[in-house]
Amino acid sequence: MLDERGKLLLKALVERYIAEGQPVGSRTLSRASGLELSPATVRNVMSDLEELGLIASPHTSAGRIPTAKGYRLFVDTMLTVQKERLPHLQIKPEQPQKVIAHAAHMLSSLSQFVGVVMAPRRASVFRHIEFLRLSERRVLVIIVSPDGDVQNRVIFTETDPSQSQLVEAANFLNTNYGGLTMEQVRERLKSEVDSLRAEIVQLMQAAVNASSEALDESQDEVIISGERNLLAVSDFSSDMDNLRRAFTLFEQKTQILRLLDISSRAEGVRIFIGGESQVVPFEELSVVSAPYEVDGQIVGTLGVIGPTRMPYDRMIQIVDITSRLVSNALSHRS
């Protein structure tokens, strides 16, 4: 267990390293901590902190720097978020795409790191559906969403329906289920299709599953802003391999989407330090994220991605305020 003296010295070391970016020596730490301790005593405590895996010594310096484990203990037990005077911030109620683009830019501008926003998840609703026979047991499903997006999916059927049967199935779905979510359609099909032939039921169930996947995939979008800010961060600019890995992460987006999806299941601000998320497995990167809402329902997540040596108190404030602004803008859009 870490005693009170050890906690105070770790807190002072982390704060000093975040502020200056240089390994912290025992003399500097003795002065920064405000404790009346000799450098020799401080060295002994630092040795204990190193054995606990909370700090480490870079090869080129006698000073110490925090590890991901040290940052985690600092964030969980020692961090106090001071209300900082941020510039007057506003996001106008507009189309969702404009709102999230504005939010991503705001996050990167305020943090000087990378801003990320997951597009709002909408319910998988279809306005219109059509079936087109391609060949034996192969059918093209054309799904039109309420906002006019068109998605196509090829499905394989157990039987070989004729085009007239496909028209019959499409008409039934459009007349009875248009405007419902795919989950609602799936549930109602289980109990309301006794009067339809079995092959038509199978066709519609396959179409609903394919349509649900297509509509979900069309929404998996993440807006990223400020990647170039990492070029000014010494932790990355001095190591091209780290920089290259980070930019590859931003280009692929899949891992970021998974991380934001995990974050959307929790309330309030979440912090992932180093590789602890298992989704963005980089010791050099941390993520501060928060969900945002529309009319009280969580529909997406936003956050800041930057070096582990980031001012977490400021990032928490920036992310929290931005999530509130986005929630307000999307909820009050006319």
mmCIF file of C-alpha atoms in Angstrom:
data_model
loop_
_atom_site.group_PDB
_atom_site.id
_atom_site.type_symbol
_atom_site.label_atom_id
_atom_site.label_comp_id
_atom_site.label_asym_id
_atom_site.label_seq_id
_atom_site.Cartn_x
_atom_site.Cartn_y
_atom_site.Cartn_z
ATOM 1 C CA MET A 1 0.000 0.000 0.000
ATOM 2 C CA LEU A 2 1.101 3.549 -0.725
ATOM 3 C CA ASP A 3 1.335 5.801 2.330
ATOM 4 C CA GLU A 4 0.327 9.471 2.400
ATOM 5 C CA ARG A 5 3.874 10.682 1.777
ATOM 6 C CA GLY A 6 4.187 8.438 -1.248
ATOM 7 C CA LYS A 7 0.880 9.724 -2.643
ATOM 8 C CA LEU A 8 1.935 13.360 -2.216
ATOM 9 C CA LEU A 9 5.255 12.762 -3.957
ATOM 10 C CA LEU A 10 3.597 10.834 -6.802
ATOM 11 C CA LYS A 11 1.051 13.640 -7.238
ATOM 12 C CA ALA A 12 3.808 16.256 -7.331
ATOM 13 C CA LEU A 13 5.844 14.204 -9.807
ATOM 14 C CA VAL A 14 2.905 13.644 -12.175
ATOM 15 C CA GLU A 15 1.867 17.307 -12.087
ATOM 16 C CA ARG A 16 5.451 18.452 -12.679
ATOM 17 C CA TYR A 17 5.957 16.031 -15.566
ATOM 18 C CA ILE A 18 2.642 16.991 -17.221
ATOM 19 C CA ALA A 19 3.576 20.677 -16.959
ATOM 20 C CA GLU A 20 7.177 20.441 -18.168
ATOM 21 C CA GLY A 21 7.584 17.152 -20.015
ATOM 22 C CA GLN A 22 10.986 16.453 -18.437
ATOM 23 C CA PRO A 23 11.923 13.576 -16.099
ATOM 24 C CA VAL A 24 11.710 14.748 -12.501
ATOM 25 C CA GLY A 25 14.731 14.379 -10.209
ATOM 26 C CA SER A 26 14.721 14.012 -6.425
ATOM 27 C CA ARG A 27 15.840 17.590 -5.698
ATOM 28 C CA THR A 28 13.185 19.055 -7.977
ATOM 29 C CA LEU A 29 10.556 16.778 -6.461
ATOM 30 C CA SER A 30 11.595 17.701 -2.918
ATOM 31 C CA ARG A 31 10.937 21.377 -3.710
ATOM 32 C CA ALA A 32 7.779 20.751 -5.769
ATOM 33 C CA SER A 33 6.113 18.575 -3.123
ATOM 34 C CA GLY A 34 6.251 21.221 -0.402
ATOM 35 C CA LEU A 35 7.370 18.548 2.063
ATOM 36 C CA GLU A 36 10.406 19.119 4.255
ATOM 37 C CA LEU A 37 12.230 16.033 3.081
ATOM 38 C CA SER A 38 15.847 15.556 2.184
ATOM 39 C CA PRO A 39 16.697 14.527 -1.407
ATOM 40 C CA ALA A 40 17.935 11.212 0.039
ATOM 41 C CA THR A 41 14.545 10.519 1.626
ATOM 42 C CA VAL A 42 12.801 11.512 -1.608
ATOM 43 C CA ARG A 43 15.072 9.125 -3.530
ATOM 44 C CA ASN A 44 14.050 6.286 -1.215
ATOM 45 C CA VAL A 45 10.341 7.029 -1.738
ATOM 46 C CA MET A 46 10.881 7.258 -5.506
ATOM 47 C CA SER A 47 12.562 3.873 -5.396
ATOM 48 C CA ASP A 48 9.466 2.476 -3.661
ATOM 49 C CA LEU A 49 7.199 4.075 -6.276
ATOM 50 C CA GLU A 50 9.320 2.518 -9.017
ATOM 51 C CA GLU A 51 9.073 -0.928 -7.422
ATOM 52 C CA LEU A 52 5.273 -0.515 -7.388
ATOM 53 C CA GLY A 53 5.359 0.210 -11.136
ATOM 54 C CA LEU A 54 4.023 3.758 -10.699
ATOM 55 C CA ILE A 55 7.072 5.592 -12.082
ATOM 56 C CA ALA A 56 9.972 4.643 -14.337
ATOM 57 C CA SER A 57 13.429 5.906 -15.152
ATOM 58 C CA PRO A 58 14.159 6.715 -18.823
ATOM 59 C CA HIS A 59 17.514 5.431 -19.998
ATOM 60 C CA THR A 60 18.828 8.915 -20.673
ATOM 61 C CA SER A 61 18.005 10.521 -17.315
ATOM 62 C CA ALA A 62 18.320 10.036 -13.579
ATOM 63 C CA GLY A 63 14.868 11.566 -13.189
ATOM 64 C CA ARG A 64 11.592 9.645 -13.180
ATOM 65 C CA ILE A 65 8.428 9.797 -15.259
ATOM 66 C CA PRO A 66 4.940 8.386 -14.513
ATOM 67 C CA THR A 67 3.878 5.047 -15.967
ATOM 68 C CA ALA A 68 0.349 4.353 -17.233
ATOM 69 C CA LYS A 69 -0.298 2.729 -13.829
ATOM 70 C CA GLY A 70 0.954 5.876 -12.089
ATOM 71 C CA TYR A 71 -1.276 8.097 -14.209
ATOM 72 C CA ARG A 72 -4.255 5.861 -13.411
ATOM 73 C CA LEU A 73 -3.698 6.135 -9.649
ATOM 74 C CA PHE A 74 -3.245 9.902 -10.011
ATOM 75 C CA VAL A 75 -6.461 10.317 -12.039
ATOM 76 C CA ASP A 76 -8.538 8.035 -9.798
ATOM 77 C CA THR A 77 -7.448 9.312 -6.371
ATOM 78 C CA MET A 78 -5.522 12.597 -6.621
ATOM 79 C CA LEU A 79 -6.973 14.615 -9.462
ATOM 80 C CA THR A 80 -9.023 17.679 -8.594
ATOM 81 C CA VAL A 81 -10.734 19.440 -11.479
ATOM 82 C CA GLN A 82 -10.521 23.187 -11.034
ATOM 83 C CA LYS A 83 -13.164 25.187 -12.860
ATOM 84 C CA GLU A 84 -11.196 26.896 -15.608
ATOM 85 C CA ARG A 85 -12.367 29.951 -17.500
ATOM 86 C CA LEU A 86 -12.890 28.627 -21.015
ATOM 87 C CA PRO A 87 -13.888 30.945 -23.868
ATOM 88 C CA HIS A 88 -17.627 31.374 -24.400
ATOM 89 C CA LEU A 89 -18.655 28.196 -26.196
ATOM 90 C CA GLN A 90 -21.722 27.584 -28.298
ATOM 91 C CA ILE A 91 -22.963 24.969 -30.744
ATOM 92 C CA LYS A 92 -26.039 26.028 -32.690
ATOM 93 C CA PRO A 93 -28.939 23.614 -33.224
ATOM 94 C CA GLU A 94 -28.377 22.414 -36.822
ATOM 95 C CA GLN A 95 -28.335 19.213 -38.840
ATOM 96 C CA PRO A 96 -26.594 16.442 -36.845
ATOM 97 C CA GLN A 97 -23.644 16.245 -39.259
ATOM 98 C CA LYS A 98 -22.896 19.958 -38.793
ATOM 99 C CA VAL A 99 -23.246 19.694 -35.017
ATOM 100 C CA ILE A 100 -20.797 16.797 -34.650
ATOM 101 C CA ALA A 101 -18.310 18.336 -37.118
ATOM 102 C CA HIS A 102 -18.396 21.564 -35.076
ATOM 103 C CA ALA A 103 -17.952 19.563 -31.861
ATOM 104 C CA ALA A 104 -14.926 17.636 -33.204
ATOM 105 C CA HIS A 105 -13.268 20.894 -34.257
ATOM 106 C CA MET A 106 -14.071 22.479 -30.866
ATOM 107 C CA LEU A 107 -12.547 19.539 -28.990
ATOM 108 C CA SER A 108 -9.315 19.621 -30.998
ATOM 109 C CA SER A 109 -9.054 23.415 -30.847
ATOM 110 C CA LEU A 110 -9.551 23.652 -27.077
ATOM 111 C CA SER A 111 -7.402 20.636 -26.200
ATOM 112 C CA GLN A 112 -4.718 21.092 -28.881
ATOM 113 C CA PHE A 113 -4.937 17.336 -29.326
ATOM 114 C CA VAL A 114 -7.305 15.175 -31.424
ATOM 115 C CA GLY A 115 -11.077 15.597 -31.176
ATOM 116 C CA VAL A 116 -13.313 12.613 -32.006
ATOM 117 C CA VAL A 117 -17.100 12.394 -32.190
ATOM 118 C CA MET A 118 -19.186 9.312 -32.979
ATOM 119 C CA ALA A 119 -22.168 10.203 -35.167
ATOM 120 C CA PRO A 120 -25.539 9.892 -33.438
ATOM 121 C CA ARG A 121 -26.991 6.420 -33.609
ATOM 122 C CA ARG A 122 -30.452 6.398 -35.090
ATOM 123 C CA ALA A 123 -32.968 3.606 -34.790
ATOM 124 C CA SER A 124 -32.816 1.273 -37.800
ATOM 125 C CA VAL A 125 -36.017 2.447 -39.473
ATOM 126 C CA PHE A 126 -37.030 1.844 -43.100
ATOM 127 C CA ARG A 127 -39.423 3.951 -45.118
ATOM 128 C CA HIS A 128 -39.624 1.685 -48.159
ATOM 129 C CA ILE A 129 -38.302 -1.717 -49.178
ATOM 130 C CA GLU A 130 -38.093 -3.502 -52.548
ATOM 131 C CA PHE A 131 -37.014 -6.979 -53.651
ATOM 132 C CA LEU A 132 -35.416 -7.803 -56.981
ATOM 133 C CA ARG A 133 -34.785 -11.395 -58.108
ATOM 134 C CA LEU A 134 -31.179 -11.704 -59.314
ATOM 135 C CA SER A 135 -30.958 -15.434 -59.969
ATOM 136 C CA GLU A 136 -32.078 -18.678 -58.411
ATOM 137 C CA ARG A 137 -32.413 -18.092 -54.619
ATOM 138 C CA ARG A 138 -30.501 -14.790 -54.827
ATOM 139 C CA VAL A 139 -32.497 -11.624 -54.081
ATOM 140 C CA LEU A 140 -31.423 -7.981 -53.958
ATOM 141 C CA VAL A 141 -32.990 -6.069 -51.053
ATOM 142 C CA ILE A 142 -33.249 -2.286 -51.552
ATOM 143 C CA ILE A 143 -33.888 -0.360 -48.322
ATOM 144 C CA VAL A 144 -34.746 3.332 -48.206
ATOM 145 C CA SER A 145 -34.398 5.055 -44.800
ATOM 146 C CA PRO A 146 -36.646 7.948 -43.680
ATOM 147 C CA ASP A 147 -33.998 10.528 -44.611
ATOM 148 C CA GLY A 148 -33.594 9.098 -48.118
ATOM 149 C CA ASP A 149 -30.441 6.982 -47.690
ATOM 150 C CA VAL A 150 -30.487 3.866 -49.895
ATOM 151 C CA GLN A 151 -28.817 0.625 -48.851
ATOM 152 C CA ASN A 152 -28.567 -2.556 -50.937
ATOM 153 C CA ARG A 153 -28.067 -6.083 -49.681
ATOM 154 C CA VAL A 154 -28.018 -9.461 -51.444
ATOM 155 C CA ILE A 155 -29.728 -12.288 -49.532
ATOM 156 C CA PHE A 156 -29.925 -15.999 -50.223
ATOM 157 C CA THR A 157 -33.345 -17.606 -49.832
ATOM 158 C CA GLU A 158 -34.214 -21.208 -48.932
ATOM 159 C CA THR A 159 -36.714 -21.388 -51.802
ATOM 160 C CA ASP A 160 -36.723 -19.658 -55.179
ATOM 161 C CA PRO A 161 -39.439 -16.959 -55.032
ATOM 162 C CA SER A 162 -40.866 -15.498 -58.227
ATOM 163 C CA GLN A 163 -40.768 -11.766 -58.863
ATOM 164 C CA SER A 164 -44.506 -11.551 -58.206
ATOM 165 C CA GLN A 165 -44.013 -13.170 -54.794
ATOM 166 C CA LEU A 166 -41.229 -10.663 -54.085
ATOM 167 C CA VAL A 167 -43.577 -7.790 -54.965
ATOM 168 C CA GLU A 168 -46.234 -9.287 -52.692
ATOM 169 C CA ALA A 169 -43.790 -9.495 -49.764
ATOM 170 C CA ALA A 170 -42.501 -5.943 -50.329
ATOM 171 C CA ASN A 171 -46.033 -4.538 -50.499
ATOM 172 C CA PHE A 172 -46.949 -6.295 -47.260
ATOM 173 C CA LEU A 173 -43.899 -4.926 -45.462
ATOM 174 C CA ASN A 174 -44.329 -1.374 -46.797
ATOM 175 C CA THR A 175 -48.058 -1.261 -45.999
ATOM 176 C CA ASN A 176 -47.895 -2.752 -42.526
ATOM 177 C CA TYR A 177 -44.428 -1.951 -41.195
ATOM 178 C CA GLY A 178 -43.107 1.161 -42.968
ATOM 179 C CA GLY A 179 -41.763 3.643 -40.392
ATOM 180 C CA LEU A 180 -41.132 1.039 -37.684
ATOM 181 C CA THR A 181 -37.682 0.056 -36.420
ATOM 182 C CA MET A 182 -36.260 -3.208 -37.682
ATOM 183 C CA GLU A 183 -36.466 -4.636 -34.154
ATOM 184 C CA GLN A 184 -40.190 -3.832 -34.026
ATOM 185 C CA VAL A 185 -40.714 -5.412 -37.444
ATOM 186 C CA ARG A 186 -38.816 -8.522 -36.382
ATOM 187 C CA GLU A 187 -40.961 -8.940 -33.273
ATOM 188 C CA ARG A 188 -44.258 -8.373 -35.093
ATOM 189 C CA LEU A 189 -43.371 -10.789 -37.879
ATOM 190 C CA LYS A 190 -43.207 -13.574 -35.290
ATOM 191 C CA SER A 191 -46.873 -13.176 -34.398
ATOM 192 C CA GLU A 192 -48.626 -11.476 -37.323
ATOM 193 C CA VAL A 193 -47.795 -13.528 -40.396
ATOM 194 C CA ASP A 194 -49.825 -16.694 -39.846
ATOM 195 C CA SER A 195 -51.928 -15.818 -42.868
ATOM 196 C CA LEU A 196 -48.872 -15.623 -45.166
ATOM 197 C CA ARG A 197 -47.171 -18.517 -46.881
ATOM 198 C CA ALA A 198 -44.116 -19.909 -45.082
ATOM 199 C CA GLU A 199 -41.715 -19.072 -47.931
ATOM 200 C CA ILE A 200 -42.816 -15.418 -47.895
ATOM 201 C CA VAL A 201 -42.310 -15.263 -44.113
ATOM 202 C CA GLN A 202 -38.791 -16.670 -44.484
ATOM 203 C CA LEU A 203 -38.043 -14.134 -47.205
ATOM 204 C CA MET A 204 -39.221 -11.214 -45.078
ATOM 205 C CA GLN A 205 -37.329 -12.387 -41.998
ATOM 206 C CA ALA A 206 -34.109 -12.705 -44.021
ATOM 207 C CA ALA A 207 -34.730 -9.271 -45.525
ATOM 208 C CA VAL A 208 -35.307 -7.684 -42.112
ATOM 209 C CA ASN A 209 -32.043 -9.144 -40.760
ATOM 210 C CA ALA A 210 -30.109 -7.917 -43.810
ATOM 211 C CA SER A 211 -31.780 -4.511 -43.687
ATOM 212 C CA SER A 212 -30.983 -4.085 -40.002
ATOM 213 C CA GLU A 213 -27.300 -4.807 -40.655
ATOM 214 C CA ALA A 214 -27.217 -2.437 -43.635
ATOM 215 C CA LEU A 215 -28.835 0.436 -41.741
ATOM 216 C CA ASP A 216 -26.554 -0.089 -38.721
ATOM 217 C CA GLU A 217 -23.422 -0.087 -40.892
ATOM 218 C CA SER A 218 -24.469 3.121 -42.598
ATOM 219 C CA GLN A 219 -24.379 4.878 -39.213
ATOM 220 C CA ASP A 220 -20.961 3.718 -38.025
ATOM 221 C CA GLU A 221 -19.227 7.007 -38.592
ATOM 222 C CA VAL A 222 -16.706 8.879 -36.516
ATOM 223 C CA ILE A 223 -15.551 12.448 -37.158
ATOM 224 C CA ILE A 224 -11.887 13.114 -36.326
ATOM 225 C CA SER A 225 -10.332 16.575 -36.116
ATOM 226 C CA GLY A 226 -6.859 17.842 -35.289
ATOM 227 C CA GLU A 227 -4.637 14.856 -36.036
ATOM 228 C CA ARG A 228 -1.866 17.270 -37.040
ATOM 229 C CA ASN A 229 -1.818 18.616 -33.470
ATOM 230 C CA LEU A 230 0.169 15.518 -32.500
ATOM 231 C CA LEU A 231 3.060 16.785 -34.633
ATOM 232 C CA ALA A 232 3.580 19.512 -32.022
ATOM 233 C CA VAL A 233 3.606 17.036 -29.104
ATOM 234 C CA SER A 234 7.185 16.170 -28.190
ATOM 235 C CA ASP A 235 6.161 12.664 -27.061
ATOM 236 C CA PHE A 236 5.270 11.914 -30.700
ATOM 237 C CA SER A 237 7.410 14.272 -32.792
ATOM 238 C CA SER A 238 10.561 12.687 -31.339
ATOM 239 C CA ASP A 239 9.405 9.150 -32.196
ATOM 240 C CA MET A 240 8.273 8.607 -35.792
ATOM 241 C CA ASP A 241 7.131 5.037 -35.090
ATOM 242 C CA ASN A 242 4.678 6.250 -32.435
ATOM 243 C CA LEU A 243 3.458 9.002 -34.732
ATOM 244 C CA ARG A 244 2.982 6.589 -37.638
ATOM 245 C CA ARG A 245 1.003 4.141 -35.462
ATOM 246 C CA ALA A 246 -1.221 6.950 -34.201
ATOM 247 C CA PHE A 247 -2.020 8.196 -37.704
ATOM 248 C CA THR A 248 -2.762 4.638 -38.847
ATOM 249 C CA LEU A 249 -5.235 4.380 -35.966
ATOM 250 C CA PHE A 250 -7.000 7.562 -37.092
ATOM 251 C CA GLU A 251 -7.135 6.423 -40.712
ATOM 252 C CA GLN A 252 -8.700 3.053 -39.901
ATOM 253 C CA LYS A 253 -11.224 4.469 -37.386
ATOM 254 C CA THR A 254 -12.571 1.001 -36.474
ATOM 255 C CA GLN A 255 -10.769 0.798 -33.126
ATOM 256 C CA ILE A 256 -11.835 4.336 -32.216
ATOM 257 C CA LEU A 257 -15.454 3.454 -32.997
ATOM 258 C CA ARG A 258 -15.267 0.415 -30.721
ATOM 259 C CA LEU A 259 -13.790 2.502 -27.913
ATOM 260 C CA LEU A 260 -16.445 5.205 -28.255
ATOM 261 C CA ASP A 261 -19.133 2.517 -28.328
ATOM 262 C CA ILE A 262 -17.819 1.142 -25.016
ATOM 263 C CA SER A 263 -17.788 4.659 -23.562
ATOM 264 C CA SER A 264 -21.420 5.253 -24.545
ATOM 265 C CA ARG A 265 -22.532 2.559 -22.086
ATOM 266 C CA ALA A 266 -21.324 4.562 -19.088
ATOM 267 C CA GLU A 267 -22.496 7.807 -17.567
ATOM 268 C CA GLY A 268 -20.212 10.820 -17.361
ATOM 269 C CA VAL A 269 -16.579 11.242 -18.343
ATOM 270 C CA ARG A 270 -14.383 8.157 -18.755
ATOM 271 C CA ILE A 271 -10.606 8.091 -19.013
ATOM 272 C CA PHE A 272 -8.573 5.372 -20.735
ATOM 273 C CA ILE A 273 -4.837 5.645 -20.060
ATOM 274 C CA GLY A 274 -2.156 4.018 -22.170
ATOM 275 C CA GLY A 275 -3.196 0.633 -23.508
ATOM 276 C CA GLU A 276 -5.638 -0.210 -20.695
ATOM 277 C CA SER A 277 -8.734 0.034 -22.921
ATOM 278 C CA GLN A 278 -7.515 -2.983 -24.960
ATOM 279 C CA VAL A 279 -9.180 -1.213 -27.883
ATOM 280 C CA VAL A 280 -6.629 1.539 -28.511
ATOM 281 C CA PRO A 281 -3.565 -0.460 -27.432
ATOM 282 C CA PHE A 282 -0.976 2.322 -27.311
ATOM 283 C CA GLU A 283 0.960 3.060 -24.141
ATOM 284 C CA GLU A 284 1.577 6.582 -25.447
ATOM 285 C CA LEU A 285 -2.091 7.537 -25.952
ATOM 286 C CA SER A 286 -4.871 8.398 -23.525
ATOM 287 C CA VAL A 287 -8.559 8.979 -24.265
ATOM 288 C CA VAL A 288 -10.972 11.189 -22.317
ATOM 289 C CA SER A 289 -14.557 10.555 -23.450
ATOM 290 C CA ALA A 290 -18.181 11.227 -22.517
ATOM 291 C CA PRO A 291 -21.553 10.234 -23.997
ATOM 292 C CA TYR A 292 -24.025 12.774 -25.376
ATOM 293 C CA GLU A 293 -27.806 12.593 -25.507
ATOM 294 C CA VAL A 294 -30.799 13.513 -27.623
ATOM 295 C CA ASP A 295 -33.984 14.074 -25.618
ATOM 296 C CA GLY A 296 -32.564 12.166 -22.664
ATOM 297 C CA GLN A 297 -31.365 9.120 -24.660
ATOM 298 C CA ILE A 298 -27.632 8.423 -25.136
ATOM 299 C CA VAL A 299 -27.007 8.316 -28.892
ATOM 300 C CA GLY A 300 -23.250 8.766 -29.234
ATOM 301 C CA THR A 301 -19.901 9.563 -27.642
ATOM 302 C CA LEU A 302 -17.217 12.206 -28.063
ATOM 303 C CA GLY A 303 -13.762 12.741 -26.647
ATOM 304 C CA VAL A 304 -10.153 13.850 -26.860
ATOM 305 C CA ILE A 305 -7.230 11.601 -27.812
ATOM 306 C CA GLY A 306 -3.775 12.770 -26.831
ATOM 307 C CA PRO A 307 -0.542 11.744 -25.122
ATOM 308 C CA THR A 308 -0.617 10.114 -21.694
ATOM 309 C CA ARG A 309 1.140 13.305 -20.573
ATOM 310 C CA MET A 310 -1.984 15.435 -20.936
ATOM 311 C CA PRO A 311 -3.541 17.836 -18.403
ATOM 312 C CA TYR A 312 -6.400 15.518 -17.427
ATOM 313 C CA ASP A 313 -8.229 18.102 -15.312
ATOM 314 C CA ARG A 314 -8.538 20.454 -18.299
ATOM 315 C CA MET A 315 -9.463 17.626 -20.708
ATOM 316 C CA ILE A 316 -12.247 16.429 -18.385
ATOM 317 C CA GLN A 317 -13.709 19.923 -18.331
ATOM 318 C CA ILE A 318 -13.477 20.356 -22.124
ATOM 319 C CA VAL A 319 -15.070 16.965 -22.871
ATOM 320 C CA ASP A 320 -17.826 17.400 -20.283
ATOM 321 C CA ILE A 321 -18.811 20.866 -21.546
ATOM 322 C CA THR A 322 -18.726 19.780 -25.207
ATOM 323 C CA SER A 323 -20.953 16.762 -24.531
ATOM 324 C CA ARG A 324 -23.507 19.046 -22.859
ATOM 325 C CA LEU A 325 -23.411 21.503 -25.775
ATOM 326 C CA VAL A 326 -23.882 18.711 -28.336
ATOM 327 C CA SER A 327 -26.765 17.207 -26.323
ATOM 328 C CA ASN A 328 -28.451 20.612 -26.149
ATOM 329 C CA ALA A 329 -27.934 21.397 -29.864
ATOM 330 C CA LEU A 330 -29.283 18.031 -31.058
ATOM 331 C CA SER A 331 -32.225 18.009 -28.625
ATOM 332 C CA HIS A 332 -33.390 21.507 -29.613
ATOM 333 C CA ARG A 333 -32.946 21.148 -33.359
ATOM 334 C CA SER A 334 -36.131 22.256 -35.105
#
